[in-house]
Amino acid sequence: MVGEMIAKGKNASELFPAVVKNVASKNIEIKKLVYVYLVRYAEEQQDLALLSISTFQRALKDPNQLIRASALRVLSSIRVPIIVPIMMLAIKEASADLSPYVRKNAAHAIQKLYSLDPEQKEMLIEIIEKLLKDKSTLVAGSVVMAFEEVCPDRIDLIHKNYRKLCNLLVDVEEWGQVVIIHMLTRYARTQFVSPWRQGDVLEDNEKDFYDSDEEQKEKADKRKRPYAMDPDHRLLIRNTKPLLQSRNAAVVMAVAQLYWHIAPKSEAGIISKSLVRLLRSNREVQYIVLQNIATMSIQRKGMFEPYLKSFYVRSTDATMIKILKLEILTNLANEANISTLLREFQTYVKSQDKQFAAATIQTIGRCATSITEVSDTCLNGLVCLLSNRDEIVVAESVVVIKKLLQMQPMQHGEIIKHMAKLLDSITVPVARASILWLIGENCERVPKIAPDVLRKTAKSFTSEDDLVKLQILNLGAKLYLTNSKQTKLLTQYILNLGKYDQNYDIRDRTRFIRQLIVPNEKSGALSKYAKKIFLAQKPAPLLESPFKDRDHFQLGTLSHTLNTKATGYLELSNWPEVAPDPSVRNVEVIELAKEWTPAGKAKKENPDKKFYSESEEEEDSSESSSDSESESGSESGEDEEDDRSGDSAEDSGESGSEPEAGKGRAATRSRARGRGDSKDVDKEKENSKTSESSSGESSSIEESSSDSESESESESESESRKVTKEKEKKTKQERNPLTKDVSLLDLDDFNLVSTPVALPTPALSPSLIADLEGLNLSATSSVISVSTPVFVPGKTHVLLHRMSGKGLAAHYFFPRQPCIFGDKMVSVQITLNNTTDQKIENIHVGGKKLPMGMQMHVFNPIESLEPAGSITVSMGIDFCDSTQTASFQLCTKDDCFSVNIQPPVGELLLPVAMSEKDFKKEQGMLSGMNETSTTIIAAPQNFASSVILQKIVNVANVGVVPSGQDNIHRFAAKTVHSGSLMLVTVELKEGSTAQLIINTEKTVIGSVLLRELKPVLSQG
Amino acid sequence: MIHSLFLINCSGDIFLEKHWKSVVSQSVCDYFFEAQEKAADVENVPPVISTPHHYLISIYRDKLFFVSVIQTEVPPLFVIEFLHRVADTFQDYFGECSEAAIKDNVVIVYELLEEMLDNGFPLATESNILKELIKPPTILRSVVNSITGSSNVGDTLPTGQLSNIPWRRAGVKYTNNEAYFDVVEEIDAIIDKSGSTVFAEIQGVIDACIKLSGMPDLSLSFMNPRLLDDVSFHPCIRFKRWESERVLSFIPPDGNFRLISYRVSSQNLVAIPVYVKHSISFKENSSCGRFDITIGPKQNMGKTIEGITVTVHMPKVVLNMNLTPTQGSYTFDPVTKVQSPKIRSEQVFLQSSFCDLGTWEDRGKGLISWLKLKLLTT
């Protein structure tokens, strides 16, 4: 009926008088609907609405609390200014009501009245002050909400209630919790000194601090910090912790922001786990949580690093979620995980979701700038993407490459040429503009191409996008200045076109450029500097996270989400230099001493002891007592005494006032009566229960006061010691399997990247070497098992010819065995021959000339070499996985000879044994940028498996992977220095062709190896 | 806090509105429609939209948009969580949260919204309390009501709202006292194209259906509680007992509810009970291709796998598919996932029943985005 019309937004106001008459109806449903109607239209029909007021005033005195409450609700919802005094009166009365439910409604009514008539503020603050003292969990949330709305700056009202709010927090309903936590965060920032010390910054880099809270606490205690946290500050942090396990995402987020803003940095780590959990819920929740994580991850990377994989994108995610996840992944990227991430990004680039693919490319660009180690890899990868079929991907890559090249003013002529070619095919304006800009900037490096590009674009000038036109003009101007011979006419043609362009921007630019570069009689001093103006060094753009500037907003707020200040946003103040007087929070000084000196100690040892607050337990006891009498006594005696003892001291401190206790006694009496006539269910039980709960705490005081204080304390202490012991045991148990698991996991996923690669089992090495290696082997667990070389070519290389060595000849060869001097070195055996007829004395290695990073372990000096004698010594050289030459001097007693060793790429490897399955798995991970391949044509007899095997192992030190198929040969190795996998696949095709594929992270070596293998395989 | 609520269906009609403070004109939703248009996909409508005078926070549930109007700073998650709670309540009351169900029960919806919020601040969100205040509609009750003239609205204040156990209603009586627990675990895994696991973690929930009289106090203990990595609780669970003894001790709400949800993270090795293999090939010079997927149980689990449902989301470019499963039946829905001819695929339904569910993600060559398996282990 009418209700439906309201719901649909139709105007039903003409029915007002008829409906309002029903306000006195007996039927509750109709009554409620009338209320709904009244609240909706009262503002428009104020006079008529007044008719109903008297009904509510009567109802406010009703004995039923439900009716009192709902009358207050409706009365305060009627937005008619005339009744403000009536409302004020009603709120005042209700705030002193016995029923907490009515008081709760009074708190709600305060906000309504305030929004109707802000002039009542002072009066309302008084009521808020009164209600803040209320001990019911029901009221707390609502009154804090009213406080936030009416007088958020009156922080002084909170002082006295601070501890009570902290203690009640767990039991407040979830919506109230959110509001209270936000308020307390602001409060803490004004009242306590900062717990963040310089030392904490360092701690952020430590990885172990999120292992478990217990450990953390122990650690924190051990450290005996010079900074002593205010016990009230600690109380807040401790009491909010259990709320991290709330089912309500808003509560979890509120606690997370509280920890972020006020907890010591070492303790904030525990929130990451809960936040990651929230990522499982609805799309909208994910969105907000990810935004907050993005902000956090910029400042404290360490917090979320262990959860890196939780941020991997799923293809079912909405685009906005994907982009946020990408953002977080970028923030978390560092040297250790970048290769895993890049591999992940490769998959993302292929996504169907174009917007997401484009964002990924930008991300790769950002990684390239932030982590210099991979910038070359990234750049190569991006260049590969230029040949992608999808235009958006190509365009985005062009834009990112442009930014990267701008940042690294190195020679990248090849890339620029490649991009110039792309200009013919790309149509996306931004990309075209980027290419033109790039050519213009580097026009002196590509002197032949630039004018040609200008010629082409001049032809299509009229049909280009405005953005592109501007860049064509720029390019023309730059070329005119550097290469005016070739481009003078072209540029003038373009300037003429620009002069008559429709867009005023382009016309302006044309005029500007013409005046600046084309010499004429009027040209002023500026044109002399034209070259400087156009070809100045431009500062590189900074690729930064869009979440960088969000941290000044309190996390979890609307303002943070929108990144603008929302109305009503309350700034989080900075920590005070000196804490304001903490005693303002004392309720009564004498009780306080009791509360904090003895109990405080016990609490520190056992921080999690008293989270479940006492009122709940009491409820249990009272509940059970109403069920069965005999049980109640024993239960409360055994179970709860211990738990409560710590708290009861506190309680008595807080609420030891006389009238309250009296009420408690009354409650027990009424309870007893209720039990007596158990069949008489309805009203009596109802009443007794309400009074019970309202004075639930005070009844506890009675019980606890009967215990002697000292007894309860000692009990709690012994209890706490027991628990801490248990916990220690537990954490110890937990720690062991944990570490084991981590390493297992690593095996699965990271074996390419970060795990220490095991030392190989020696096969050919001399016994002495074997002994040495045995020692090493035990130290690390084997990950990729290095196998023995399949074949050791006897080919030696000349190090020093006897003619140039004055009779001393030296040859070297690669024994292909693991080097004993260091696991990153390639072992080299040098055979020295004395071809003279005299002794050569003191042969040793002199000065070394090694490229950066390269290391060499020399042989011990040889005292003397008999005539016609020869001796073999071994050396170790760490070539850093490159084919650079190691130059050193071979000296004798009299002379010095400069010699070089340049390793063939195949010797920079160690063979690896793996199964076909593993091989495929690894190969799968090393696709895209990490794959190089070529086609080989050769006579069929060359493709016999034994021939291929022989040829390949001759060139490179690789291990053979057993293959299930006849036409595919697989070889695996790892590089000596970095331990990166090198996977070689020879796939025989029909006819006399074969496909040679190399997968490796070390793309440089991969391609060199490919180049070396190709001729070998194709030769007869 | 929450100023107004608009319910909008997929075609963009505002079919219900409710204001808790002064009335906000429907025209505020135009900003929302604008954003919706820009987003192309309903999934991509930003949950928070800023307009000159208001902020709109919306959720998308069951093809309905719940758009709330906010005027001042408020934690956005607060509103989002609340809106989901509203949708849950509708679901609970009417069996489904659809436009038709809401329109049929508009009076109850209105009463519910009135009880759930007061002046924009959540008042009663526990389903036990709401059900005591406003009885859910049943056929029998509506017949009785129309004869006797009584109403759906209870006339007493639910005791729960006043006690410290707001989730349980008083005076529950059952002749058969029963309690059921469903343990549902999902494994989320990302498997790369070679079939190896990139990432796996277990998400589990325990859903309870409690039909016990009076005020039962239950406790539930686990064989190996340390496995549960990160737990979130229904408010009824005593946190302290869990901290000290790892026992779930609680006074349950009446009826269905989610007791706990937990996570077993990748720190513990997650064994996936089945293996998944796939291959994709494209025919040269044609727009067709072939997609095979093989799923089988892993040997070492020692459990039999009973019902497997495979769901493959094809990319939008796919127009049509011919499916040939080796076992079971299949369906293909061309509306939601197909647009141009490219791939042949198969979907296998064996049986769907629930107890243990598994979710897999697979990222094949970019074309196959993900697949979902449901299976039953015993």
Short mmCIF file of N, CA, C and O in Angstrom, two decimals, chain A residues 4 7 29 32 40 65-66 73 101 108 112 138 145 174-175 242 245 247-249 253 273 277 280 282-284 309 314-316 319 344 348 556-559 566-567 569 609 612 620 690 741 749 921, chain B residues 1 17 23 43-45 55 60 71 73 76-77 81 84-85 106 111 114-115 118-119 121 125-126 151 157 161-162 186 188 196-199 203 230-233 235 238-240 267 361 363 369-370:
data_model
loop_
_atom_site.label_atom_id
_atom_site.label_comp_id
_atom_site.label_asym_id
_atom_site.label_seq_id
_atom_site.Cartn_x
_atom_site.Cartn_y
_atom_site.Cartn_z
N GLU A 4 4.67 0.77 -0.17
CA GLU A 4 5.26 0.47 -1.47
C GLU A 4 5.51 1.73 -2.27
O GLU A 4 6.47 1.82 -3.02
N ALA A 7 8.60 3.27 -1.16
CA ALA A 7 9.75 2.51 -1.60
C ALA A 7 10.09 2.83 -3.04
O ALA A 7 11.25 2.85 -3.43
N GLU A 29 2.28 -3.92 13.37
CA GLU A 29 2.83 -3.80 12.03
C GLU A 29 2.39 -2.50 11.38
O GLU A 29 3.19 -1.77 10.79
N LYS A 32 4.17 0.40 12.89
CA LYS A 32 5.53 0.58 12.41
C LYS A 32 5.56 1.20 11.03
O LYS A 32 6.39 2.06 10.74
N ARG A 40 9.27 9.78 6.86
CA ARG A 40 9.57 10.15 5.48
C ARG A 40 8.97 11.51 5.12
O ARG A 40 9.60 12.31 4.44
N GLN A 65 10.19 -1.31 27.54
CA GLN A 65 11.36 -0.56 27.05
C GLN A 65 11.42 -0.51 25.53
O GLN A 65 11.91 0.44 24.94
N LEU A 66 10.88 -1.55 24.90
CA LEU A 66 10.88 -1.56 23.44
C LEU A 66 10.06 -0.38 22.91
O LEU A 66 10.47 0.32 21.97
N ARG A 73 12.97 6.84 19.01
CA ARG A 73 13.56 6.76 17.67
C ARG A 73 12.76 7.56 16.67
O ARG A 73 13.31 8.33 15.88
N TYR A 101 19.12 -0.35 26.33
CA TYR A 101 18.62 -0.25 24.96
C TYR A 101 18.06 1.14 24.70
O TYR A 101 18.28 1.74 23.65
N HIS A 108 21.75 7.62 19.73
CA HIS A 108 21.44 7.85 18.31
C HIS A 108 20.69 9.15 18.12
O HIS A 108 20.93 9.89 17.17
N LYS A 112 20.85 12.90 15.66
CA LYS A 112 19.75 13.42 14.84
C LYS A 112 19.41 14.84 15.25
O LYS A 112 19.21 15.71 14.40
N LEU A 138 26.38 -2.11 25.05
CA LEU A 138 25.37 -1.73 24.06
C LEU A 138 25.48 -0.25 23.71
O LEU A 138 25.32 0.15 22.56
N MET A 145 29.95 7.14 18.48
CA MET A 145 29.51 7.65 17.18
C MET A 145 28.97 9.07 17.33
O MET A 145 29.30 9.97 16.55
N GLU A 174 29.93 -5.28 16.54
CA GLU A 174 31.01 -5.05 15.57
C GLU A 174 31.01 -3.66 14.97
O GLU A 174 32.07 -3.08 14.72
N TRP A 175 29.86 -3.09 14.75
CA TRP A 175 29.82 -1.77 14.12
C TRP A 175 30.36 -0.72 15.08
O TRP A 175 31.07 0.20 14.67
N PRO A 242 42.85 -9.25 19.42
CA PRO A 242 41.93 -10.34 19.08
C PRO A 242 40.94 -9.95 17.99
O PRO A 242 40.43 -10.82 17.29
N GLN A 245 40.74 -11.08 14.34
CA GLN A 245 40.12 -12.31 13.90
C GLN A 245 38.62 -12.17 13.75
O GLN A 245 37.90 -13.15 13.65
N ARG A 247 35.05 -11.56 12.01
CA ARG A 247 34.57 -11.94 10.67
C ARG A 247 34.24 -10.70 9.86
O ARG A 247 34.01 -10.76 8.67
N ASN A 248 34.17 -9.57 10.54
CA ASN A 248 33.76 -8.35 9.88
C ASN A 248 34.99 -7.64 9.30
O ASN A 248 35.90 -7.24 10.02
N ALA A 249 34.99 -7.50 7.99
CA ALA A 249 36.16 -6.93 7.32
C ALA A 249 36.45 -5.51 7.82
O ALA A 249 37.61 -5.11 7.94
N MET A 253 40.01 -4.23 9.27
CA MET A 253 40.70 -3.08 8.66
C MET A 253 40.94 -1.99 9.70
O MET A 253 42.01 -1.37 9.72
N LYS A 273 48.89 -10.67 7.86
CA LYS A 273 48.24 -11.96 7.68
C LYS A 273 46.72 -11.80 7.59
O LYS A 273 46.07 -12.37 6.72
N ARG A 277 44.05 -12.30 4.43
CA ARG A 277 42.86 -13.14 4.53
C ARG A 277 41.65 -12.44 3.90
O ARG A 277 40.82 -13.07 3.26
N ARG A 280 40.15 -12.77 0.32
CA ARG A 280 39.31 -13.85 -0.14
C ARG A 280 37.84 -13.41 -0.26
O ARG A 280 37.04 -14.13 -0.81
N ASN A 282 34.56 -10.51 -0.87
CA ASN A 282 33.95 -9.94 -2.07
C ASN A 282 34.85 -8.96 -2.79
O ASN A 282 35.79 -8.42 -2.23
N ARG A 283 34.49 -8.74 -4.00
CA ARG A 283 35.23 -7.84 -4.88
C ARG A 283 35.44 -6.47 -4.24
O ARG A 283 36.53 -5.91 -4.25
N GLU A 284 34.39 -5.93 -3.65
CA GLU A 284 34.47 -4.57 -3.12
C GLU A 284 35.43 -4.50 -1.94
O GLU A 284 36.20 -3.56 -1.81
N LYS A 309 52.98 -14.10 -3.08
CA LYS A 309 52.21 -14.91 -4.02
C LYS A 309 50.71 -14.74 -3.86
O LYS A 309 49.95 -15.10 -4.75
N ARG A 314 44.66 -13.32 -10.59
CA ARG A 314 43.85 -14.40 -11.15
C ARG A 314 43.08 -13.83 -12.32
O ARG A 314 42.64 -12.69 -12.28
N SER A 315 42.89 -14.66 -13.31
CA SER A 315 42.28 -14.09 -14.51
C SER A 315 40.81 -13.79 -14.29
O SER A 315 40.18 -13.11 -15.08
N THR A 316 40.23 -14.28 -13.19
CA THR A 316 38.83 -13.96 -12.95
C THR A 316 38.67 -12.65 -12.18
O THR A 316 37.55 -12.18 -12.00
N THR A 319 39.15 -6.00 -13.49
CA THR A 319 40.33 -5.26 -13.93
C THR A 319 40.89 -4.37 -12.83
O THR A 319 42.10 -4.29 -12.64
N GLU A 344 56.17 -13.89 -14.01
CA GLU A 344 54.73 -13.74 -13.78
C GLU A 344 54.17 -12.66 -14.72
O GLU A 344 53.13 -12.83 -15.32
N TYR A 348 51.10 -12.14 -17.68
CA TYR A 348 50.07 -11.09 -17.63
C TYR A 348 49.99 -10.34 -18.96
O TYR A 348 48.92 -9.91 -19.37
N GLY A 556 42.25 3.20 5.66
CA GLY A 556 40.92 2.67 5.87
C GLY A 556 39.82 3.72 5.84
O GLY A 556 38.67 3.40 6.05
N THR A 557 40.17 4.95 5.56
CA THR A 557 39.13 5.97 5.52
C THR A 557 38.69 6.22 4.09
O THR A 557 39.36 5.84 3.14
N LEU A 558 37.57 6.88 3.99
CA LEU A 558 37.05 7.23 2.68
C LEU A 558 38.03 8.14 1.95
O LEU A 558 38.26 8.01 0.76
N SER A 559 38.60 9.05 2.70
CA SER A 559 39.54 9.99 2.08
C SER A 559 40.72 9.27 1.47
O SER A 559 41.21 9.62 0.42
N ALA A 566 37.73 13.99 2.25
CA ALA A 566 36.27 13.93 2.27
C ALA A 566 35.74 14.85 3.36
O ALA A 566 36.46 15.18 4.30
N THR A 567 34.51 15.27 3.19
CA THR A 567 33.92 16.12 4.23
C THR A 567 33.89 15.36 5.54
O THR A 567 33.52 14.20 5.57
N TYR A 569 36.42 14.62 7.33
CA TYR A 569 37.63 13.83 7.61
C TYR A 569 38.41 14.51 8.73
O TYR A 569 38.61 15.72 8.73
N LYS A 609 46.41 -13.22 28.00
CA LYS A 609 45.62 -13.90 29.02
C LYS A 609 44.18 -13.41 29.10
O LYS A 609 43.26 -14.20 29.18
N TYR A 612 39.33 -12.31 26.57
CA TYR A 612 37.89 -12.53 26.62
C TYR A 612 37.41 -11.83 27.86
O TYR A 612 37.77 -12.20 28.96
N ASP A 620 27.88 -16.17 31.02
CA ASP A 620 27.82 -17.63 31.00
C ASP A 620 27.35 -18.16 32.33
O ASP A 620 26.48 -19.00 32.42
N THR A 690 17.06 -8.58 32.05
CA THR A 690 17.56 -7.26 31.66
C THR A 690 18.30 -6.62 32.81
O THR A 690 19.35 -6.04 32.64
N ASP A 741 59.62 -26.54 6.01
CA ASP A 741 58.67 -26.33 4.93
C ASP A 741 59.13 -25.28 3.96
O ASP A 741 58.96 -25.40 2.76
N ASP A 749 59.69 -24.06 -6.25
CA ASP A 749 59.41 -22.89 -7.06
C ASP A 749 60.63 -22.07 -7.47
O ASP A 749 60.64 -21.46 -8.51
N LYS A 921 59.10 -28.73 -17.01
CA LYS A 921 58.59 -27.75 -16.04
C LYS A 921 59.46 -26.49 -16.06
O LYS A 921 58.97 -25.37 -16.13
N MET B 1 26.62 8.79 8.74
CA MET B 1 26.90 7.46 8.21
C MET B 1 26.06 7.22 6.95
O MET B 1 26.02 8.09 6.11
N GLU B 17 14.02 2.48 -2.79
CA GLU B 17 14.89 3.44 -2.13
C GLU B 17 14.48 3.59 -0.68
O GLU B 17 13.33 3.39 -0.31
N VAL B 23 15.73 13.29 2.81
CA VAL B 23 15.59 12.59 1.53
C VAL B 23 16.64 13.09 0.52
O VAL B 23 16.86 14.28 0.39
N GLU B 43 31.50 -5.81 -13.35
CA GLU B 43 32.52 -6.12 -12.34
C GLU B 43 33.45 -4.94 -12.09
O GLU B 43 34.10 -4.86 -11.06
N ASN B 44 33.52 -4.06 -13.05
CA ASN B 44 34.53 -3.02 -12.97
C ASN B 44 34.00 -1.68 -12.49
O ASN B 44 34.72 -0.69 -12.52
N VAL B 45 32.76 -1.65 -12.05
CA VAL B 45 32.24 -0.40 -11.50
C VAL B 45 32.97 -0.15 -10.18
O VAL B 45 32.97 -0.99 -9.30
N TYR B 55 29.00 10.91 -1.49
CA TYR B 55 29.84 9.81 -1.94
C TYR B 55 28.96 8.60 -2.11
O TYR B 55 28.08 8.36 -1.29
N TYR B 60 27.86 -5.05 -5.68
CA TYR B 60 27.14 -5.76 -6.73
C TYR B 60 26.91 -7.17 -6.25
O TYR B 60 27.85 -7.91 -6.02
N GLN B 71 27.45 11.06 3.20
CA GLN B 71 27.74 12.47 3.11
C GLN B 71 29.04 12.87 3.79
O GLN B 71 29.67 13.84 3.40
N GLU B 73 32.78 11.58 5.98
CA GLU B 73 33.83 10.57 6.10
C GLU B 73 33.33 9.36 6.90
O GLU B 73 32.77 9.50 7.97
N PRO B 76 35.09 3.11 4.31
CA PRO B 76 34.31 2.51 3.23
C PRO B 76 33.99 1.04 3.47
O PRO B 76 32.94 0.55 3.07
N LEU B 77 34.91 0.35 4.14
CA LEU B 77 34.65 -1.06 4.40
C LEU B 77 33.45 -1.25 5.32
O LEU B 77 32.73 -2.22 5.23
N GLU B 81 30.70 -3.68 4.08
CA GLU B 81 30.38 -4.84 4.90
C GLU B 81 28.91 -4.82 5.29
O GLU B 81 28.23 -5.84 5.26
N HIS B 84 26.65 -5.80 2.37
CA HIS B 84 26.66 -7.25 2.18
C HIS B 84 25.80 -7.93 3.23
O HIS B 84 25.14 -8.92 2.96
N ARG B 85 25.84 -7.39 4.42
CA ARG B 85 25.02 -7.97 5.48
C ARG B 85 23.54 -7.82 5.13
O ARG B 85 22.74 -8.72 5.37
N VAL B 106 8.00 -6.31 -0.32
CA VAL B 106 8.53 -4.97 -0.10
C VAL B 106 8.27 -4.45 1.32
O VAL B 106 9.09 -3.75 1.89
N GLU B 111 10.60 -2.96 6.54
CA GLU B 111 10.70 -3.10 7.99
C GLU B 111 12.10 -3.53 8.39
O GLU B 111 12.66 -3.05 9.39
N GLU B 114 14.46 -0.68 8.19
CA GLU B 114 14.19 0.24 9.29
C GLU B 114 14.84 -0.26 10.58
O GLU B 114 15.38 0.52 11.36
N GLU B 115 14.81 -1.57 10.78
CA GLU B 115 15.38 -2.11 12.02
C GLU B 115 16.90 -2.17 11.95
O GLU B 115 17.57 -2.06 12.96
N ASP B 118 19.59 2.81 12.23
CA ASP B 118 18.92 3.94 12.85
C ASP B 118 19.79 5.16 12.57
O ASP B 118 20.94 5.19 12.98
N ASN B 119 19.23 6.09 11.88
CA ASN B 119 19.97 7.29 11.55
C ASN B 119 21.28 6.96 10.85
O ASN B 119 22.29 7.61 11.03
N PHE B 121 23.18 4.42 11.32
CA PHE B 121 24.12 3.61 12.08
C PHE B 121 23.51 2.23 12.31
O PHE B 121 22.36 2.14 12.72
N THR B 125 21.85 -6.27 13.30
CA THR B 125 22.20 -6.95 12.06
C THR B 125 22.22 -8.46 12.24
O THR B 125 22.36 -9.19 11.27
N GLU B 126 22.11 -8.92 13.47
CA GLU B 126 22.12 -10.36 13.69
C GLU B 126 20.81 -10.97 13.21
O GLU B 126 19.73 -10.49 13.58
N SER B 151 0.14 -9.98 12.71
CA SER B 151 1.17 -9.44 11.82
C SER B 151 2.47 -10.22 11.92
O SER B 151 2.63 -11.11 12.75
N LEU B 157 10.61 -6.89 22.72
CA LEU B 157 11.99 -6.61 22.37
C LEU B 157 12.76 -7.92 22.44
O LEU B 157 12.69 -8.63 23.44
N GLN B 161 19.07 -8.74 22.07
CA GLN B 161 19.62 -7.42 21.84
C GLN B 161 20.15 -6.78 23.12
O GLN B 161 20.97 -5.89 23.10
N LEU B 162 19.64 -7.27 24.23
CA LEU B 162 20.06 -6.67 25.49
C LEU B 162 21.17 -7.45 26.17
O LEU B 162 21.88 -6.93 27.00
N GLU B 186 38.50 -25.21 0.34
CA GLU B 186 38.81 -24.93 -1.05
C GLU B 186 40.31 -24.77 -1.18
O GLU B 186 40.93 -24.15 -0.33
N ASP B 188 43.01 -23.05 -3.37
CA ASP B 188 43.27 -22.09 -4.44
C ASP B 188 44.67 -22.35 -4.94
O ASP B 188 45.62 -22.26 -4.16
N SER B 196 53.00 -27.33 -13.12
CA SER B 196 53.53 -27.28 -11.76
C SER B 196 52.84 -26.17 -10.97
O SER B 196 52.37 -25.20 -11.53
N THR B 197 52.81 -26.36 -9.68
CA THR B 197 52.07 -25.43 -8.83
C THR B 197 52.90 -24.19 -8.56
O THR B 197 54.01 -24.29 -8.07
N VAL B 198 52.35 -23.05 -8.87
CA VAL B 198 53.04 -21.81 -8.57
C VAL B 198 52.69 -21.37 -7.16
O VAL B 198 53.51 -20.89 -6.40
N PHE B 199 51.46 -21.58 -6.80
CA PHE B 199 50.99 -21.07 -5.53
C PHE B 199 49.77 -21.88 -5.12
O PHE B 199 48.92 -22.16 -5.95
N GLN B 203 41.68 -22.61 1.79
CA GLN B 203 40.74 -21.76 2.51
C GLN B 203 39.63 -22.67 3.00
O GLN B 203 39.01 -23.37 2.20
N ASP B 230 45.39 -19.06 9.96
CA ASP B 230 44.82 -17.75 10.24
C ASP B 230 43.32 -17.97 10.34
O ASP B 230 42.70 -18.50 9.42
N VAL B 231 42.76 -17.60 11.43
CA VAL B 231 41.37 -17.96 11.68
C VAL B 231 40.54 -16.70 11.90
O VAL B 231 41.01 -15.74 12.50
N SER B 232 39.34 -16.69 11.37
CA SER B 232 38.45 -15.62 11.79
C SER B 232 37.17 -16.25 12.34
O SER B 232 36.69 -17.26 11.82
N PHE B 233 36.65 -15.64 13.38
CA PHE B 233 35.60 -16.28 14.16
C PHE B 233 34.28 -15.56 14.05
O PHE B 233 34.22 -14.35 13.86
N PRO B 235 31.38 -14.00 16.16
CA PRO B 235 31.53 -13.35 17.46
C PRO B 235 31.20 -14.25 18.65
O PRO B 235 31.58 -13.95 19.77
N ARG B 238 34.56 -17.92 22.03
CA ARG B 238 35.36 -17.30 23.10
C ARG B 238 36.82 -17.30 22.67
O ARG B 238 37.45 -18.34 22.56
N PHE B 239 37.29 -16.12 22.47
CA PHE B 239 38.63 -15.98 21.94
C PHE B 239 39.67 -16.53 22.89
O PHE B 239 40.67 -17.11 22.49
N LYS B 240 39.40 -16.36 24.17
CA LYS B 240 40.40 -16.71 25.17
C LYS B 240 40.67 -18.21 25.22
O LYS B 240 41.81 -18.64 25.31
N GLN B 267 52.75 -22.02 3.45
CA GLN B 267 53.90 -22.46 4.25
C GLN B 267 53.86 -23.97 4.44
O GLN B 267 54.87 -24.64 4.39
N GLU B 361 43.09 -22.93 -10.38
CA GLU B 361 43.28 -21.93 -11.40
C GLU B 361 44.37 -22.41 -12.32
O GLU B 361 45.36 -22.98 -11.89
N ARG B 363 46.62 -21.23 -15.70
CA ARG B 363 46.84 -20.16 -16.64
C ARG B 363 47.57 -20.72 -17.83
O ARG B 363 48.78 -20.72 -17.89
N SER B 369 41.68 -19.15 -19.43
CA SER B 369 42.00 -18.37 -18.27
C SER B 369 41.96 -19.18 -17.00
O SER B 369 42.91 -19.25 -16.28
N TRP B 370 40.88 -19.81 -16.71
CA TRP B 370 40.90 -20.59 -15.48
C TRP B 370 39.87 -21.67 -15.52
O TRP B 370 38.95 -21.66 -16.30
#
